[in-house]
PDB file of C-alpha atoms in Angstrom:
ATOM      1  CA  MET A   7     160.495 -37.784  76.439  1.00 41.00           C
ATOM      2  CA  VAL A   8     160.084 -35.129  79.184  1.00 43.00           C
ATOM      3  CA  LYS A   9     160.688 -36.597  82.683  1.00 41.00           C
ATOM      4  CA  SER A  10     158.111 -35.511  85.354  1.00 44.00           C
ATOM      5  CA  PRO A  11     159.604 -33.323  87.842  1.00 46.00           C
ATOM      6  CA  ILE A  12     157.815 -35.133  90.873  1.00 47.00           C
ATOM      7  CA  ALA A  13     158.016 -38.665  89.825  1.00 55.00           C
ATOM      8  CA  ASN A  14     160.152 -41.127  87.848  1.00 70.00           C
ATOM      9  CA  HIS A  15     158.072 -41.319  84.719  1.00 84.00           C
ATOM     10  CA  THR A  16     157.607 -39.486  81.342  1.00 93.00           C
ATOM     11  CA  THR A  17     154.947 -37.084  80.510  1.00 95.00           C
ATOM     12  CA  ARG A  18     153.835 -39.564  77.691  1.00 95.00           C
ATOM     13  CA  ASP A  19     153.326 -42.100  80.678  1.00 96.00           C
ATOM     14  CA  LEU A  20     151.052 -39.770  82.208  1.00 98.00           C
ATOM     15  CA  VAL A  21     149.150 -39.197  78.958  1.00 98.00           C
ATOM     16  CA  ASN A  22     148.851 -42.909  78.435  1.00 97.00           C
ATOM     17  CA  ALA A  23     147.725 -43.639  82.029  1.00 98.00           C
ATOM     18  CA  ILE A  24     145.017 -40.712  81.416  1.00 98.00           C
ATOM     19  CA  ILE A  25     143.692 -42.118  78.419  1.00 98.00           C
ATOM     20  CA  GLU A  26     143.746 -45.668  79.566  1.00 97.00           C
ATOM     21  CA  ALA A  27     141.656 -44.741  82.348  1.00 98.00           C
ATOM     22  CA  ALA A  28     139.152 -42.763  80.646  1.00 98.00           C
ATOM     23  CA  ASP A  29     138.851 -45.460  78.008  1.00 97.00           C
ATOM     24  CA  ASP A  30     138.034 -47.927  81.089  1.00 97.00           C
ATOM     25  CA  LYS A  31     135.461 -45.727  82.190  1.00 97.00           C
ATOM     26  CA  LYS A  32     134.014 -45.672  78.823  1.00 97.00           C
ATOM     27  CA  ALA A  33     134.575 -42.021  77.981  1.00 98.00           C
ATOM     28  CA  ASP A  34     133.440 -41.097  74.313  1.00 97.00           C
ATOM     29  CA  SER A  35     135.603 -39.543  71.787  1.00 97.00           C
ATOM     30  CA  ILE A  36     139.026 -39.294  73.556  1.00 98.00           C
ATOM     31  CA  VAL A  37     141.203 -36.770  71.811  1.00 97.00           C
ATOM     32  CA  CYS A  38     144.767 -35.992  72.727  1.00 98.00           C
ATOM     33  CA  LEU A  39     145.943 -32.657  71.658  1.00 97.00           C
ATOM     34  CA  ASP A  40     149.829 -32.049  71.618  1.00 97.00           C
ATOM     35  CA  LEU A  41     150.299 -28.317  72.394  1.00 96.00           C
ATOM     36  CA  LYS A  42     154.190 -28.480  72.892  1.00 94.00           C
ATOM     37  CA  GLU A  43     154.731 -26.773  69.547  1.00 93.00           C
ATOM     38  CA  LEU A  44     152.309 -24.012  70.099  1.00 93.00           C
ATOM     39  CA  GLU A  45     153.542 -20.576  71.293  1.00 89.00           C
ATOM     40  CA  ASN A  46     151.069 -19.742  74.001  1.00 88.00           C
ATOM     41  CA  ALA A  47     150.195 -23.228  75.299  1.00 90.00           C
ATOM     42  CA  VAL A  48     149.380 -23.754  78.808  1.00 91.00           C
ATOM     43  CA  CYS A  49     150.632 -27.039  79.147  1.00 96.00           C
ATOM     44  CA  GLN A  50     152.185 -29.660  76.819  1.00 97.00           C
ATOM     45  CA  TYR A  51     148.928 -31.833  76.322  1.00 98.00           C
ATOM     46  CA  PHE A  52     145.180 -31.482  76.668  1.00 98.00           C
ATOM     47  CA  ILE A  53     143.005 -34.675  76.640  1.00 98.00           C
ATOM     48  CA  VAL A  54     139.462 -34.281  75.944  1.00 98.00           C
ATOM     49  CA  CYS A  55     136.618 -36.788  76.231  1.00 98.00           C
ATOM     50  CA  ASN A  56     132.859 -36.670  76.893  1.00 98.00           C
ATOM     51  CA  ALA A  57     129.981 -38.696  78.540  1.00 98.00           C
ATOM     52  CA  ASN A  58     126.315 -38.505  78.225  1.00 97.00           C
ATOM     53  CA  SER A  59     125.654 -38.020  81.860  1.00 98.00           C
ATOM     54  CA  THR A  60     126.928 -35.743  84.624  1.00 98.00           C
ATOM     55  CA  THR A  61     127.285 -39.159  86.791  1.00 98.00           C
ATOM     56  CA  GLN A  62     129.357 -40.545  84.134  1.00 98.00           C
ATOM     57  CA  VAL A  63     131.580 -37.439  83.883  1.00 98.00           C
ATOM     58  CA  GLY A  64     132.176 -37.581  87.669  1.00 98.00           C
ATOM     59  CA  ALA A  65     133.124 -41.510  87.309  1.00 98.00           C
ATOM     60  CA  ILE A  66     135.796 -40.799  84.516  1.00 98.00           C
ATOM     61  CA  ALA A  67     137.265 -38.115  86.435  1.00 98.00           C
ATOM     62  CA  ASP A  68     137.509 -40.163  89.522  1.00 98.00           C
ATOM     63  CA  GLY A  69     138.602 -43.204  87.529  1.00 98.00           C
ATOM     64  CA  VAL A  70     141.479 -41.342  86.019  1.00 98.00           C
ATOM     65  CA  HIS A  71     142.349 -39.723  89.616  1.00 98.00           C
ATOM     66  CA  ASP A  72     142.484 -43.155  90.987  1.00 98.00           C
ATOM     67  CA  LYS A  73     144.428 -44.857  88.151  1.00 97.00           C
ATOM     68  CA  VAL A  74     146.902 -42.405  87.750  1.00 98.00           C
ATOM     69  CA  PHE A  75     147.771 -42.570  91.193  1.00 97.00           C
ATOM     70  CA  GLU A  76     147.761 -46.271  91.368  1.00 96.00           C
ATOM     71  CA  LYS A  77     150.064 -46.386  88.371  1.00 96.00           C
ATOM     72  CA  LEU A  78     152.393 -43.274  88.721  1.00 96.00           C
ATOM     73  CA  GLY A  79     151.814 -41.963  92.318  1.00 95.00           C
ATOM     74  CA  GLU A  80     150.572 -38.507  90.826  1.00 96.00           C
ATOM     75  CA  THR A  81     147.350 -36.606  91.985  1.00 96.00           C
ATOM     76  CA  PRO A  82     146.126 -33.548  90.168  1.00 97.00           C
ATOM     77  CA  TRP A  83     147.706 -30.377  91.070  1.00 96.00           C
ATOM     78  CA  HIS A  84     144.218 -28.720  90.578  1.00 97.00           C
ATOM     79  CA  SER A  85     140.666 -29.985  89.858  1.00 98.00           C
ATOM     80  CA  GLU A  86     137.482 -28.243  89.307  1.00 98.00           C
ATOM     81  CA  GLY A  87     134.026 -28.675  87.882  1.00 98.00           C
ATOM     82  CA  TYR A  88     132.954 -31.589  90.659  1.00 97.00           C
ATOM     83  CA  GLU A  89     130.163 -29.398  91.737  1.00 97.00           C
ATOM     84  CA  ASN A  90     127.862 -29.928  88.553  1.00 97.00           C
ATOM     85  CA  CYS A  91     130.195 -32.442  86.423  1.00 98.00           C
ATOM     86  CA  LEU A  92     129.020 -30.615  83.342  1.00 98.00           C
ATOM     87  CA  TRP A  93     132.977 -30.199  82.612  1.00 98.00           C
ATOM     88  CA  VAL A  94     135.476 -31.594  85.071  1.00 98.00           C
ATOM     89  CA  LEU A  95     139.227 -30.609  84.641  1.00 98.00           C
ATOM     90  CA  LEU A  96     142.073 -32.468  86.301  1.00 98.00           C
ATOM     91  CA  ASP A  97     145.379 -30.387  85.972  1.00 98.00           C
ATOM     92  CA  TYR A  98     148.361 -32.576  86.179  1.00 97.00           C
ATOM     93  CA  GLY A  99     150.928 -29.593  85.259  1.00 96.00           C
ATOM     94  CA  ASP A 100     152.026 -30.776  81.719  1.00 96.00           C
ATOM     95  CA  VAL A 101     148.759 -32.787  80.967  1.00 98.00           C
ATOM     96  CA  VAL A 102     145.245 -31.312  81.476  1.00 98.00           C
ATOM     97  CA  LEU A 103     142.328 -33.755  81.305  1.00 98.00           C
ATOM     98  CA  HIS A 104     138.804 -32.085  80.093  1.00 98.00           C
ATOM     99  CA  VAL A 105     135.945 -34.590  80.737  1.00 98.00           C
ATOM    100  CA  PHE A 106     132.719 -32.791  79.309  1.00 98.00           C
ATOM    101  CA  GLN A 107     129.259 -33.907  79.430  1.00 98.00           C
ATOM    102  CA  THR A 108     128.534 -34.410  75.529  1.00 98.00           C
ATOM    103  CA  GLU A 109     126.473 -30.975  75.244  1.00 98.00           C
ATOM    104  CA  GLN A 110     128.949 -28.910  76.724  1.00 98.00           C
ATOM    105  CA  ARG A 111     131.822 -30.497  74.567  1.00 98.00           C
ATOM    106  CA  ASP A 112     129.616 -29.596  71.562  1.00 97.00           C
ATOM    107  CA  PHE A 113     129.086 -26.169  72.813  1.00 97.00           C
ATOM    108  CA  TYR A 114     132.578 -25.060  73.958  1.00 97.00           C
ATOM    109  CA  LYS A 115     134.269 -26.748  70.997  1.00 96.00           C
ATOM    110  CA  LEU A 116     137.697 -26.794  72.860  1.00 94.00           C
ATOM    111  CA  GLU A 117     139.532 -28.685  70.116  1.00 93.00           C
ATOM    112  CA  GLU A 118     138.420 -25.938  67.633  1.00 93.00           C
ATOM    113  CA  LEU A 119     140.306 -23.402  69.994  1.00 92.00           C
ATOM    114  CA  TRP A 120     143.456 -25.371  69.631  1.00 93.00           C
ATOM    115  CA  ALA A 121     143.110 -26.310  65.828  1.00 93.00           C
ATOM    116  CA  ASP A 122     146.680 -26.049  65.344  1.00 94.00           C
ATOM    117  CA  ALA A 123     147.654 -28.416  67.811  1.00 95.00           C
ATOM    118  CA  LYS A 124     148.639 -32.034  66.469  1.00 95.00           C
ATOM    119  CA  ARG A 125     145.584 -34.563  67.426  1.00 95.00           C
ATOM    120  CA  VAL A 126     145.250 -37.971  67.906  1.00 95.00           C
ATOM    121  CA  SER A 127     141.974 -39.545  68.318  1.00 94.00           C
ATOM    122  CA  TYR A 128     141.569 -42.852  70.190  1.00 90.00           C
ATOM    123  CA  GLU A 129     138.908 -45.576  69.462  1.00 76.00           C
ATOM    124  CA  GLN A 130     137.090 -47.001  72.393  1.00 67.00           C
ATOM    125  CA  ASN A 131     138.196 -50.426  73.298  1.00 59.00           C
TER     126      ASN A 131
END
Protein backbone atom coordinates (compact mmCIF):
# COMPACT_ATOMS: atom_id res chain seq x y z
CA MET A 1 0.00 0.00 0.00
CA VAL A 2 1.15 3.49 -0.82
CA LYS A 3 1.34 5.85 2.16
CA SER A 4 -0.11 9.29 1.72
CA PRO A 5 2.70 11.89 1.68
CA ILE A 6 0.75 14.24 3.95
CA ALA A 7 -0.92 11.90 6.42
CA ASN A 8 -0.43 8.61 8.19
CA HIS A 9 -2.78 6.48 6.07
CA THR A 10 -2.69 4.56 2.83
CA THR A 11 -4.20 5.51 -0.48
CA ARG A 12 -6.54 2.55 -0.01
CA ASP A 13 -7.74 4.10 3.28
CA LEU A 14 -8.60 7.24 1.32
CA VAL A 15 -10.44 5.24 -1.34
CA ASN A 16 -12.44 3.41 1.34
CA ALA A 17 -13.35 6.64 3.17
CA ILE A 18 -14.55 8.28 -0.06
CA ILE A 19 -16.64 5.26 -1.05
CA GLU A 20 -18.14 4.98 2.43
CA ALA A 21 -19.04 8.67 2.49
CA ALA A 22 -20.59 8.59 -0.99
CA ASP A 23 -22.61 5.54 0.00
CA ASP A 24 -23.74 7.26 3.21
CA LYS A 25 -25.18 10.07 1.06
CA LYS A 26 -26.97 7.55 -1.20
CA ALA A 27 -24.78 7.97 -4.28
CA ASP A 28 -25.82 5.72 -7.16
CA SER A 29 -23.61 3.30 -9.11
CA ILE A 30 -20.35 3.83 -7.20
CA VAL A 31 -17.42 2.57 -9.23
CA CYS A 32 -13.71 2.59 -8.43
CA LEU A 33 -11.31 2.55 -11.37
CA ASP A 34 -7.79 1.37 -10.54
CA LEU A 35 -5.54 3.37 -12.86
CA LYS A 36 -2.17 2.38 -11.36
CA GLU A 37 -1.21 0.07 -14.22
CA LEU A 38 -2.18 2.50 -16.98
CA GLU A 39 0.58 4.41 -18.69
CA ASN A 40 -0.96 7.88 -18.95
CA ALA A 41 -3.02 7.90 -15.77
CA VAL A 42 -3.30 11.20 -13.91
CA CYS A 43 -3.78 9.51 -10.53
CA GLN A 44 -4.02 6.06 -8.97
CA TYR A 45 -7.81 5.83 -8.61
CA PHE A 46 -10.93 7.43 -10.04
CA ILE A 47 -14.09 7.01 -8.02
CA VAL A 48 -17.23 7.72 -10.03
CA CYS A 49 -20.82 7.97 -8.83
CA ASN A 50 -23.99 9.83 -9.67
CA ALA A 51 -27.21 11.27 -8.28
CA ASN A 52 -30.51 12.33 -9.79
CA SER A 53 -30.42 15.99 -8.73
CA THR A 54 -27.89 18.76 -8.47
CA THR A 55 -28.82 19.14 -4.80
CA GLN A 56 -27.84 15.54 -4.13
CA VAL A 57 -24.63 15.87 -6.20
CA GLY A 58 -23.59 18.75 -3.93
CA ALA A 59 -24.61 16.86 -0.80
CA ILE A 60 -22.54 13.82 -1.82
CA ALA A 61 -19.48 15.96 -2.52
CA ASP A 62 -19.91 17.83 0.78
CA GLY A 63 -20.41 14.55 2.64
CA VAL A 64 -17.22 13.10 1.17
CA HIS A 65 -15.29 16.27 1.98
CA ASP A 66 -16.49 16.20 5.61
CA LYS A 67 -16.02 12.46 6.23
CA VAL A 68 -12.54 12.31 4.69
CA PHE A 69 -11.46 15.25 6.82
CA GLU A 70 -13.04 13.71 9.93
CA LYS A 71 -11.52 10.24 9.39
CA LEU A 72 -8.18 11.07 7.75
CA GLY A 73 -7.56 14.77 8.24
CA GLU A 74 -7.32 15.42 4.50
CA THR A 75 -8.99 18.00 2.33
CA PRO A 76 -9.05 17.98 -1.48
CA TRP A 77 -6.12 19.60 -3.22
CA HIS A 78 -8.58 20.96 -5.76
CA SER A 79 -12.31 20.92 -6.35
CA GLU A 80 -14.53 22.15 -9.13
CA GLY A 81 -18.09 21.99 -10.35
CA TYR A 82 -19.85 23.32 -7.25
CA GLU A 83 -21.16 26.27 -9.29
CA ASN A 84 -23.84 24.16 -10.97
CA CYS A 85 -23.38 20.68 -9.38
CA LEU A 86 -23.78 18.86 -12.68
CA TRP A 87 -20.32 17.28 -12.23
CA VAL A 88 -18.34 17.90 -9.06
CA LEU A 89 -14.71 16.81 -8.92
CA LEU A 90 -12.74 16.42 -5.68
CA ASP A 91 -9.01 15.87 -6.29
CA TYR A 92 -7.16 14.24 -3.41
CA GLY A 93 -3.95 13.75 -5.41
CA ASP A 94 -3.75 9.98 -5.81
CA VAL A 95 -7.56 9.65 -5.73
CA VAL A 96 -10.04 11.74 -7.71
CA LEU A 97 -13.78 11.62 -7.05
CA HIS A 98 -16.26 12.43 -9.82
CA VAL A 99 -19.86 13.01 -8.69
CA PHE A 100 -22.16 13.38 -11.69
CA GLN A 101 -25.76 14.24 -12.13
CA THR A 102 -27.09 11.06 -13.79
CA GLU A 103 -27.62 12.59 -17.25
CA GLN A 104 -24.09 14.03 -17.25
CA ARG A 105 -22.56 10.66 -16.35
CA ASP A 106 -24.50 9.02 -19.17
CA PHE A 107 -23.33 11.72 -21.59
CA TYR A 108 -19.61 11.83 -20.69
CA LYS A 109 -19.16 8.05 -20.15
CA LEU A 110 -15.99 8.60 -18.13
CA GLU A 111 -15.60 4.90 -17.36
CA GLU A 112 -15.44 4.13 -21.09
CA LEU A 113 -12.53 6.55 -21.51
CA TRP A 114 -10.62 4.45 -18.98
CA ALA A 115 -11.94 1.06 -20.15
CA ASP A 116 -8.55 -0.63 -19.60
CA ALA A 117 -8.62 0.15 -15.88
CA LYS A 118 -9.52 -2.48 -13.32
CA ARG A 119 -13.09 -1.73 -12.24
CA VAL A 120 -14.84 -2.46 -8.95
CA SER A 121 -18.54 -1.66 -8.54
CA TYR A 122 -20.06 -1.12 -5.11
CA GLU A 123 -23.62 -1.94 -4.16
CA GLN A 124 -25.53 0.72 -2.24
CA ASN A 125 -26.20 -0.18 1.42
